[in-house]
XYZ file of C-alpha atoms in Angstrom:
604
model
C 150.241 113.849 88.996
C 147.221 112.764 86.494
C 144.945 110.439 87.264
C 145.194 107.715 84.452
C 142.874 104.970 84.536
C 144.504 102.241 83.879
C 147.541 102.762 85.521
C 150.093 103.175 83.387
C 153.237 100.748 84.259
C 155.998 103.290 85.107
C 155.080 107.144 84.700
C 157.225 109.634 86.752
C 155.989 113.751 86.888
C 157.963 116.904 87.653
C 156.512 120.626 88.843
C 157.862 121.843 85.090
C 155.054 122.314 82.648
C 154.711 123.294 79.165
C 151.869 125.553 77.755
C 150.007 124.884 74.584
C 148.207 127.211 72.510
C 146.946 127.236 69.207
C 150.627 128.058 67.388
C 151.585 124.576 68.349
C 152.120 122.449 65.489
C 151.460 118.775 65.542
C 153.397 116.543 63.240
C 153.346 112.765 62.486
C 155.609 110.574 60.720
C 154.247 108.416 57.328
C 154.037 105.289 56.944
C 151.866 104.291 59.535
C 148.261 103.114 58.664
C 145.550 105.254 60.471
C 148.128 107.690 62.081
C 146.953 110.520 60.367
C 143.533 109.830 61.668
C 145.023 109.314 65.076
C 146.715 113.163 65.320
C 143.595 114.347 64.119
C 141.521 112.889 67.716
C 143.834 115.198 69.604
C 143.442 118.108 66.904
C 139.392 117.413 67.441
C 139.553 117.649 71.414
C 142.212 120.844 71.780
C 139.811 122.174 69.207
C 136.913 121.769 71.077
C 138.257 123.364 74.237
C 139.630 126.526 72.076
C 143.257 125.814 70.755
C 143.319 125.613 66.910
C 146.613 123.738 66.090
C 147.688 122.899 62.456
C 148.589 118.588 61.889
C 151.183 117.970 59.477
C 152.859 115.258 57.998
C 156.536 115.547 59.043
C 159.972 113.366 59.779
C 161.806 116.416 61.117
C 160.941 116.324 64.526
C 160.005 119.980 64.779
C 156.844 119.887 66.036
C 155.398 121.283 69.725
C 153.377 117.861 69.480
C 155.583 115.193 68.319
C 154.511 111.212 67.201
C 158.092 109.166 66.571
C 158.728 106.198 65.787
C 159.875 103.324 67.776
C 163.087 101.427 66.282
C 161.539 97.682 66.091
C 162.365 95.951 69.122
C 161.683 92.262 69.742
C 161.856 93.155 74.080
C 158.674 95.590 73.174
C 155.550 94.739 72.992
C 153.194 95.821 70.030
C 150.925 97.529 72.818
C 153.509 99.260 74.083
C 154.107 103.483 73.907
C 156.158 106.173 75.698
C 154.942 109.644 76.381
C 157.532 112.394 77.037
C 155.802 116.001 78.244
C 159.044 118.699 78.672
C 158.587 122.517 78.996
C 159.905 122.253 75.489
C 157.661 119.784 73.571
C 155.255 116.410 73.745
C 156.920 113.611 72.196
C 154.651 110.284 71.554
C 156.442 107.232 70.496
C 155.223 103.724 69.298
C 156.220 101.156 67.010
C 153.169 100.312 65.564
C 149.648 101.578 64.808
C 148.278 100.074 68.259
C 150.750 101.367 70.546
C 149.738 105.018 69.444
C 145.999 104.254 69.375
C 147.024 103.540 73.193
C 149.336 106.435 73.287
C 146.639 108.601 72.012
C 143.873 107.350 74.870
C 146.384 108.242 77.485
C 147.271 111.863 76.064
C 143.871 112.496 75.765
C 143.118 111.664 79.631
C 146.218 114.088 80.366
C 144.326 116.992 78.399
C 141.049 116.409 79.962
C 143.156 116.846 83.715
C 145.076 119.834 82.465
C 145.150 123.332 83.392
C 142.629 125.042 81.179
C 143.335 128.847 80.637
C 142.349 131.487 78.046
C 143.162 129.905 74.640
C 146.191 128.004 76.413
C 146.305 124.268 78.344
C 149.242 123.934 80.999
C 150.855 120.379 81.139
C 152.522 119.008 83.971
C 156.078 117.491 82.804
C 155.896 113.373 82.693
C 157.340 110.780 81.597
C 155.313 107.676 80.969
C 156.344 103.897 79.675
C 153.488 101.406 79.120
C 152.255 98.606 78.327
C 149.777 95.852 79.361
C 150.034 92.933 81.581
C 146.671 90.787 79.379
C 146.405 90.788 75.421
C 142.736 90.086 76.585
C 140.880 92.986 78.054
C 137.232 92.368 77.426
C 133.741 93.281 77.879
C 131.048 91.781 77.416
C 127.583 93.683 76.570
C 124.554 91.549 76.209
C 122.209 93.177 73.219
C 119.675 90.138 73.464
C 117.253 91.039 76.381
C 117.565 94.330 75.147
C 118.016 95.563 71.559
C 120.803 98.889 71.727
C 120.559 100.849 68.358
C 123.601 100.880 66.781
C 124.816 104.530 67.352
C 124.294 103.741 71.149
C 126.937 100.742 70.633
C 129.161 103.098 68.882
C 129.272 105.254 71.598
C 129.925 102.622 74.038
C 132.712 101.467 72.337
C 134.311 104.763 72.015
C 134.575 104.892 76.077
C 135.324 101.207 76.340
C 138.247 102.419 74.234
C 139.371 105.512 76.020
C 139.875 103.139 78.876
C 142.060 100.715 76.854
C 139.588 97.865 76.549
C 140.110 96.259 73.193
C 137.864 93.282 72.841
C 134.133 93.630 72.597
C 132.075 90.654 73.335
C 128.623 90.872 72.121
C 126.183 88.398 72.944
C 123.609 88.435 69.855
C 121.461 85.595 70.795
C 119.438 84.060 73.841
C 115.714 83.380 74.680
C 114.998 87.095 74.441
C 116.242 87.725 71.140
C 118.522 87.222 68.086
C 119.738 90.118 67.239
C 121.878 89.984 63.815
C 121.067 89.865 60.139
C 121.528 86.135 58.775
C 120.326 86.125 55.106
C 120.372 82.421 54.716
C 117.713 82.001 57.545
C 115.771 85.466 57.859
C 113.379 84.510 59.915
C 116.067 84.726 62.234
C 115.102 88.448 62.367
C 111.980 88.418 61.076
C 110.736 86.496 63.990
C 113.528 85.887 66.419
C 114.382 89.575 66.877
C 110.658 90.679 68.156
C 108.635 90.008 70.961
C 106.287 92.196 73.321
C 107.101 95.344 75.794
C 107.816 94.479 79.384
C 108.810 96.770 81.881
C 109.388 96.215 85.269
C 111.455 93.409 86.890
C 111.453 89.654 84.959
C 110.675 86.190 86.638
C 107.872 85.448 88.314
C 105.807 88.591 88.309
C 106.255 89.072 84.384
C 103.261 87.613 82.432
C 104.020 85.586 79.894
C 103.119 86.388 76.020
C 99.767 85.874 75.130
C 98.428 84.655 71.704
C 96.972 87.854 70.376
C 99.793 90.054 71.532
C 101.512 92.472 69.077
C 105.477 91.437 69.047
C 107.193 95.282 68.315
C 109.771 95.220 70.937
C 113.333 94.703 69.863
C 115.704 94.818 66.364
C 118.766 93.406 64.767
C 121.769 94.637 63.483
C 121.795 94.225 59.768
C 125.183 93.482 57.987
C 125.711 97.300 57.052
C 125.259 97.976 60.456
C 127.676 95.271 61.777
C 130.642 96.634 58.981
C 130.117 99.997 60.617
C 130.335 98.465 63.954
C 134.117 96.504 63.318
C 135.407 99.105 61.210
C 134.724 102.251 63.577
C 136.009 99.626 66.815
C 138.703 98.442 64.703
C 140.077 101.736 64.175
C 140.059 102.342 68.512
C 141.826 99.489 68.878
C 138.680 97.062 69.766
C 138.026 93.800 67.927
C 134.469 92.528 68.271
C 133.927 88.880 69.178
C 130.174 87.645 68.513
C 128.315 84.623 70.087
C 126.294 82.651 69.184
C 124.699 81.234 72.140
C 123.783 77.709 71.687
C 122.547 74.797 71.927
C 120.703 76.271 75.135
C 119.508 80.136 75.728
C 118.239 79.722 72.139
C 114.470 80.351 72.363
C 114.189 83.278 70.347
C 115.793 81.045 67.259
C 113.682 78.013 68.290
C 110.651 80.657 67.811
C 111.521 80.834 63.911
C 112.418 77.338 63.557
C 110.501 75.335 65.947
C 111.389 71.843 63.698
C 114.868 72.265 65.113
C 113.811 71.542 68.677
C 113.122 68.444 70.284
C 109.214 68.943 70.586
C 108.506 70.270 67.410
C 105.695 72.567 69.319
C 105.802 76.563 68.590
C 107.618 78.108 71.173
C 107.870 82.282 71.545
C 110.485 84.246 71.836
C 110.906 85.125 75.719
C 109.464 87.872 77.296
C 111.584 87.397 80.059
C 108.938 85.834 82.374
C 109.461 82.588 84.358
C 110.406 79.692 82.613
C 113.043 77.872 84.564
C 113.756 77.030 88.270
C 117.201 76.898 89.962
C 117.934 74.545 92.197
C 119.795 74.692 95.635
C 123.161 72.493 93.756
C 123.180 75.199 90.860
C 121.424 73.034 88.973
C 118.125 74.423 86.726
C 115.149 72.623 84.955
C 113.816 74.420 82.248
C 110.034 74.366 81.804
C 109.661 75.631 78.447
C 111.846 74.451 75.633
C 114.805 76.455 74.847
C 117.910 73.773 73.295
C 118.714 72.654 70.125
C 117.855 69.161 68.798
C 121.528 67.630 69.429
C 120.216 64.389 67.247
C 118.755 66.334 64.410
C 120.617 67.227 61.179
C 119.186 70.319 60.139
C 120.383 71.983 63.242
C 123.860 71.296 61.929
C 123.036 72.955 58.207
C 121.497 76.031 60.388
C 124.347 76.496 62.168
C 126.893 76.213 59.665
C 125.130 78.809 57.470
C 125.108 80.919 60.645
C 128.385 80.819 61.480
C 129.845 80.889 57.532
C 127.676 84.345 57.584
C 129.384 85.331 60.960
C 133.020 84.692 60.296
C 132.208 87.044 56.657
C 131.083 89.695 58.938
C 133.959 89.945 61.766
C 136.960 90.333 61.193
C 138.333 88.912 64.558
C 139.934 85.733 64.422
C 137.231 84.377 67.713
C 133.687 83.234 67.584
C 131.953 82.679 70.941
C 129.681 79.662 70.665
C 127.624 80.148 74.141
C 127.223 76.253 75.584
C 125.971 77.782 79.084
C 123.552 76.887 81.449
C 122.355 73.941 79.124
C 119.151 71.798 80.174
C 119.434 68.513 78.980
C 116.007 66.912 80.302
C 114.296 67.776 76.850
C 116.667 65.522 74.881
C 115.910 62.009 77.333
C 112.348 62.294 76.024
C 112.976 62.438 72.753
C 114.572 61.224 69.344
C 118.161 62.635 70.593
C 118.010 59.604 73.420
C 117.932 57.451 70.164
C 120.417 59.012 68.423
C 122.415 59.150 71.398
C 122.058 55.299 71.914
C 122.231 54.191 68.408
C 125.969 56.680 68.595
C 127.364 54.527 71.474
C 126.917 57.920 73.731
C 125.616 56.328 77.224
C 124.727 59.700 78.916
C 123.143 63.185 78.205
C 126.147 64.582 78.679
C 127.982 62.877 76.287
C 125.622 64.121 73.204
C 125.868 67.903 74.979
C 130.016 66.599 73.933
C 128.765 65.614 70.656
C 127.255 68.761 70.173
C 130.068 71.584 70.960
C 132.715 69.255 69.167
C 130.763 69.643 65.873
C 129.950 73.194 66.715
C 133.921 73.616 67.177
C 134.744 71.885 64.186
C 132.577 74.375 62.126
C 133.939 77.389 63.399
C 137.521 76.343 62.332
C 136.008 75.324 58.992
C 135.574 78.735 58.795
C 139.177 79.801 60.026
C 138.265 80.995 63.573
C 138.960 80.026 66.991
C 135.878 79.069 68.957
C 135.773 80.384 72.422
C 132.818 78.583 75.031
C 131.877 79.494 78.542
C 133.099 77.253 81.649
C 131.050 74.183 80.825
C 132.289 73.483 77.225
C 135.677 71.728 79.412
C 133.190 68.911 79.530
C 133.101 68.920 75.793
C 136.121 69.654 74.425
C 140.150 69.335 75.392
C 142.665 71.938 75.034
C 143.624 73.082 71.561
C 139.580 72.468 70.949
C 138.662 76.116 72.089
C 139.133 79.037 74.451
C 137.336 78.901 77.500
C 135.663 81.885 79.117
C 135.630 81.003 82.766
C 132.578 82.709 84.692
C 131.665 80.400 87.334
C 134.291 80.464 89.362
C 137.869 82.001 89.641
C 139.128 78.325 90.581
C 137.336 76.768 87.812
C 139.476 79.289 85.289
C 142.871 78.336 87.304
C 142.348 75.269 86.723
C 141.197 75.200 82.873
C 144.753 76.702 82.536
C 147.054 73.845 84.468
C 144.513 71.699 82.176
C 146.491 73.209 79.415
C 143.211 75.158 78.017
C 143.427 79.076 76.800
C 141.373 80.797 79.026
C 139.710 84.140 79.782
C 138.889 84.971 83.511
C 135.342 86.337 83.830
C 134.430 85.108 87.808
C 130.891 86.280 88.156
C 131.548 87.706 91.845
C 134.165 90.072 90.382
C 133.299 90.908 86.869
C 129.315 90.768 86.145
C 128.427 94.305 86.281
C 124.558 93.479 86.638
C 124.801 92.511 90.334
C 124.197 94.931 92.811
C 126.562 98.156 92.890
C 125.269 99.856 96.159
C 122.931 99.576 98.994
C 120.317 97.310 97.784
C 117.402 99.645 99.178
C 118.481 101.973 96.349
C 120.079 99.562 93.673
C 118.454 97.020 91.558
C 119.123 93.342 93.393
C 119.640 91.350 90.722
C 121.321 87.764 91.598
C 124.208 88.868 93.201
C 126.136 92.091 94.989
C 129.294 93.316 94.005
C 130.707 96.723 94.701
C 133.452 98.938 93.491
C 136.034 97.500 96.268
C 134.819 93.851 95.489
C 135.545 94.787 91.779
C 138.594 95.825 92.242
C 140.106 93.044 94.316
C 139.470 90.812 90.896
C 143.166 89.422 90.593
C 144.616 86.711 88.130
C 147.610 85.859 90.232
C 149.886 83.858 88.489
C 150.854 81.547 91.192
C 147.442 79.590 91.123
C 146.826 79.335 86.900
C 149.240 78.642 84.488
C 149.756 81.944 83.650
C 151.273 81.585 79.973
C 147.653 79.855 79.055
C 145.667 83.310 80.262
C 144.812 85.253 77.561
C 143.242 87.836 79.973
C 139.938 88.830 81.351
C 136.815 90.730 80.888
C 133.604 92.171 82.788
C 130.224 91.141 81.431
C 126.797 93.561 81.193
C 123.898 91.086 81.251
C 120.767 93.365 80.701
C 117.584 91.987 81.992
C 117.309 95.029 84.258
C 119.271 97.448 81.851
C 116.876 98.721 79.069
C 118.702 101.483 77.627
C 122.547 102.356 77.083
C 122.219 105.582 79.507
C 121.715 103.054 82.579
C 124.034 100.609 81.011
C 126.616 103.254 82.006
C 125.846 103.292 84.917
C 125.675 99.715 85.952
C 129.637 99.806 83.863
C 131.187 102.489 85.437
C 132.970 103.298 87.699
C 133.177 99.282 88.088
C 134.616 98.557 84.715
C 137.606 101.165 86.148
C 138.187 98.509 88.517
C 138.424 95.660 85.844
C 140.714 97.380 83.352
C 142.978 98.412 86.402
C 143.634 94.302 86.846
C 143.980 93.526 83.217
C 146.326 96.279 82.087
C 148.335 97.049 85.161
C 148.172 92.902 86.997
C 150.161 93.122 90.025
C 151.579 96.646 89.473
C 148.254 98.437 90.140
C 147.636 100.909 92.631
C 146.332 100.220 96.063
C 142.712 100.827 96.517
C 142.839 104.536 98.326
C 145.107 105.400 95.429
C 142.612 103.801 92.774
C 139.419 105.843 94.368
C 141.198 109.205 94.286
C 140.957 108.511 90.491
C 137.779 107.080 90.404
C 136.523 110.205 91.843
C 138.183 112.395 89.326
C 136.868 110.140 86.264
C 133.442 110.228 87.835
C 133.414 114.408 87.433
C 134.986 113.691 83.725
C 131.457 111.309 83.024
C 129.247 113.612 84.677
C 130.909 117.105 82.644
C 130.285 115.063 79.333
C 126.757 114.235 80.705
C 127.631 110.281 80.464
C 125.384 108.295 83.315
C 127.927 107.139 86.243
C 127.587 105.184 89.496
C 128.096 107.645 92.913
C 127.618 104.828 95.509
C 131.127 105.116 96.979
C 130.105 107.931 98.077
C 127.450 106.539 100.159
C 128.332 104.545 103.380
C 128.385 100.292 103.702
C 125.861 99.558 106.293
C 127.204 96.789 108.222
C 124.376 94.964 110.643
C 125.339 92.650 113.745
C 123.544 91.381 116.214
C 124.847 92.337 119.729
C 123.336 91.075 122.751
C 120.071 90.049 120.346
C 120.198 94.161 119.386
C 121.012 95.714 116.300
C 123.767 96.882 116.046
C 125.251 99.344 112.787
C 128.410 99.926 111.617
C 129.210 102.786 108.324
C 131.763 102.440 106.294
C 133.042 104.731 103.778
C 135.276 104.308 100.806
C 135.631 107.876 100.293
C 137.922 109.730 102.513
C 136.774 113.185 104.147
C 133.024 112.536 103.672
C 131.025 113.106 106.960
C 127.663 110.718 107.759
C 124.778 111.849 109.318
C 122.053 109.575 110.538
C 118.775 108.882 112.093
C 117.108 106.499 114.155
C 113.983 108.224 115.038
C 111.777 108.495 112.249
C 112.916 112.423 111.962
C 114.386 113.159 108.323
C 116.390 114.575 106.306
C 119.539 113.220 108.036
C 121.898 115.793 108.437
C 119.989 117.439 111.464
C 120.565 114.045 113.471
C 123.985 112.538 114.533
C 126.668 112.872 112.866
C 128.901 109.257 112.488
C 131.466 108.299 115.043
C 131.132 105.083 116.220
C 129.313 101.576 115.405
C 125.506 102.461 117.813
C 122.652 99.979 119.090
C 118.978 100.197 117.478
C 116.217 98.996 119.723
C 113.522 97.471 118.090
C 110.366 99.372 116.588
C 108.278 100.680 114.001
C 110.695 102.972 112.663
C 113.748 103.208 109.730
C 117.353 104.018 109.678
C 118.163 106.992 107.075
C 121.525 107.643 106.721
C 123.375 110.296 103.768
C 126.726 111.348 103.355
C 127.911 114.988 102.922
C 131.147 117.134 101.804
C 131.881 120.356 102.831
C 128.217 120.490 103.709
C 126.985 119.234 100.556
C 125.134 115.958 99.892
C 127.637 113.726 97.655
C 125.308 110.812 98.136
C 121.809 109.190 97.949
C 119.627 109.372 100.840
C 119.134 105.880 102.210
C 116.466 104.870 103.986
C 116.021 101.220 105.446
C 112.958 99.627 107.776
C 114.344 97.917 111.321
C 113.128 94.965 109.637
C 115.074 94.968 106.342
C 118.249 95.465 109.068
C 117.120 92.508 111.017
C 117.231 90.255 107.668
C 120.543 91.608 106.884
C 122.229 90.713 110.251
C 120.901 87.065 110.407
C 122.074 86.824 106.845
């Protein structure tokens, strides 16, 4: 049985195989757009691991690798494919250009699992039927706290793809950045894209930019680059959605073109240092000014150049318009409060309303569908625009009784930023959530009205992700757990089923030298207090791992105890290091945690 991630919706395998070598013969019907590049993917790959097979245009069914296709059937989806593997022949069968772009991803998984021999690949016989359960299966990569060169993207998509994602959300603009080519404003780019290095964590301990610092950290996609971008996704089976974050997060544009703030005063683009504090409600006050003047014209003639530009560039039919997380204190204090009054608007709130309606109304000048996070349902009713619900999974359940289109995106399932493993080892960023919290992300169609979900995604928000090597890793094996949700729904597998896959995909990264998460294989320390003393519990994801552990100060960890049972730690200067091992072999980090940090964790 492979191990195809997503699940495909009904697949059924025999002991019967077929063997391939390089005298099969792979032929594809015309007539189909893009086919010809499709057969030519699975030419490339046998290639590459040694079988040489001739492609051929052909409607006579002859070949050892067959593509058919479908009669058109209004009871099939345009998604959907069937693969057929017999000890005579592979048959792959679709209806449109899609379902074999699908077809293809799943084939290609099968090859990677096969029985490599000399100059020959062994196939298991299977029959497979898919299709999935969300037209929406999304992810999100933020490219404004951190710039990602183009050919990086490129590769991102291509895995993205391999795992049947097919929307890419990228999020161009926010404080750090603005990130694409607008030739009507350049000092979009020529200012808003550029700011100075940081490393290290943001917030509080980040120092601010400084007057005579250099600003050579970032970039921008120009307009070539962005036609690459759609046309190379396009032909995986991706469409790219851009936003346009506004009328907060918008810093870096506010940097170019200060006059469209409510100050007036120079502002820099963000360096990612302090500039806001959260409150206990969820509430934040921003300290240095990062929205749009609501009450000012020329923020209206910006934006509709911007998005005119936009909607030339993608070819998707969505633009995201951002209206997160805005602060609204900036606009009592100045002429917005006027314009708000002299409007009959009684309320901040109601000119933040003022604002996405407009916003909305240019984007369907423009002849695309605008799509807001969570708080645009202040704003806007249904028809107005799709809403991407993050903030809670109730808040997108009940967007969708409100009649609104909506994409699930819950933040404590789907943002790949928060915390993956142990957080003595992991980056703690906000929030924690780990491969089994991932994959118990579920839009059950009981609590939404499930003909207005579109589908979900998982978002990459990259304050702590510099580079696209970690932003792997922070995706992946998590992003497995998303995609299992949005193609399979309620027919996915259960979770011991899912990690036997997981662990096979992870060797399938790590052979192609792609950056990939282990921390399932490293135990869940659980902490309780019992009797006032510590008490430690591991748990393991992974079956047939062993833990080893120590209590003592001694190290490394497999010459102390080996696991049983949950044990007591009495207090004292000392740490708890704790690794797992396979067949004697260390599958996982060492982790090493103070009494203290153990303490904290149990009163938590």
């Amino acid at each position: 049985m492979y191990k195809i991630i997503p699940e495909p919706r009904y697949s059924q395998y025999s002991a019967d195989s077929i063997v391939l070598d390089s005298s099969a013969l792979l032929t594809f019907p015309e007539g189909i757009d893009g086919l010809e590049s499709i057969a030519g993917e699975i030419q490339l790959y046998l290639s590459s691991i040694g079988i040489y097979i001739e492609v051929d245009a052909s409607e006579d069914h002859l070949g050892t690798i067959l593509f058919e296709l479908l009669p058109k059937d209004t009871l099939r989806l345009e998604e959907y494919y069937e693969i057929y593997v017999s000890a005579k022949c592979v048959r792959i069968l679709a209806s449109s250009r899609i379902g074999f772009v699908n077809a293809k991803h799943t084939l290609l998984q099968i090859l990677r699992q096969a029985e490599l021999m000399d100059d020959c690949i062994s196939l298991f016989c299977c029959n497979i039927k898919d299709h999935p359960a969300f037209k929406w299966r999304g992810f999100m990569l933020d490219v404004s706290r951190h710039f990602f060169p183009l050919a990086d993207v490129l590769t991102f998509v291509s895995i993205l793809a391999e795992y049947k994602f097919n929307i890419l959300h990228l999020h161009l603009t926010d404080d750090e950045g603005w990130r694409i080519q607008i030739k009507s404003h350049p000092l979009l780019t020529e200012v808003g894209a550029w700011r100075p290095g940081r490393i290290g964590r943001f917030g509080e301990r980040r120092k601010a930019q400084s007057a005579d610092e250099v600003c050579d950290y970032g970039g921008f996609y120009t307009k070539h680059d962005i036609n690459l971008l759609v046309e190379f996704a396009g032909s995986l089976g991706i469409t790219i959605v851009p936003e346009i974050d506004m009328p907060g997060h918008c810093m870096a544009l506010l940097a170019a073109y200060p006059d469209l703030s409510c100050g007036g005063s120079p502002v820099s683009v963000s360096v990612g240092h302090k500039f806001c504090d959260w409150q206990a409600d969820g509430t934040l006050t921003v300290n240095t000014e990062n929205t749009l003047d609501p009450g000012n014209q020329r923020v209206y003639e910006l934006i509709d150049d911007v998005i005119r530009e936009i909607a030339e560039m993608f070819s998707g039919p969505y633009i995201h318009i951002g209206g997160d997380e805005c602060f609204l204190g900036f606009w009592e204090k100045s002429s917005s409060h006027q314009f708000m009054l002299k409007n009959g608007m009684n309320t901040p709130k109601e000119l933040e309303s003022y604002f996405h309606q407009r916003v909305c109304a240019i984007v369907k000048k423009y002849h695309k569908i605008p799509i807001g996070w969570d708080e645009i349902t202040d704003s806007v009713t249904d028809g107005e625009a799709v809403i991407m619900a993050w903030r809670s999974k109730e808040l997108a359940d009940n967007a969708s009784k409100d009649g609104y289109s909506v994409i699930y995106t819950p933040k404590e399932y789907t943002y790949l930023d928060f915390c993956q493993g142990d957080p003595s080892v992991e980056n703690v960023v906000y929030g924690s959530t780990d491969l089994r919290r991932a994959y118990s992300f579920k839009i059950d169609a009981v609590s939404c009205n499930h003909k207005n979900v579109l589908g979900g995604q998982a978002n990459l928000w990259t304050e702590l992700i510099p580079n696209i090597d970690f932003a792997f890793y922070m995706s992946f094996p998590r992003a497995f757990a998303i995609i299992e949700e949005l193609w399979s729904g309620g027919d996915k597998p259960i979770y011991s089923q899912f990690i036997s896959k997981v662990i096979s995909h992870i060797d399938i990264f790590e052979f192609r030298k792609l950056n990939v998460c282990r921390a399932l294989y490293e135990p869940k320390i659980i902490t309780h207090l019992h009797d006032g003393t510590l008490a430690i519990s591991l748990e393991m994801d992974v079956p047939d791992i062993e833990v080893f552990y120590t209590i003592d100060n001694t190290y490394p960890p497999k010459f102390g105890c080996r696991y049983t049972d949950p044990f007591l730690i009495h207090y004292g200067d000392l740490h708890l290091r704790v690794q797992s091992y396979k067949q004697g072999k260390a599958v996982g980090r060492e982790l090493v945690i103070h009494i203290d940090d153990l303490y904290q964790r149990a009163y938590k």
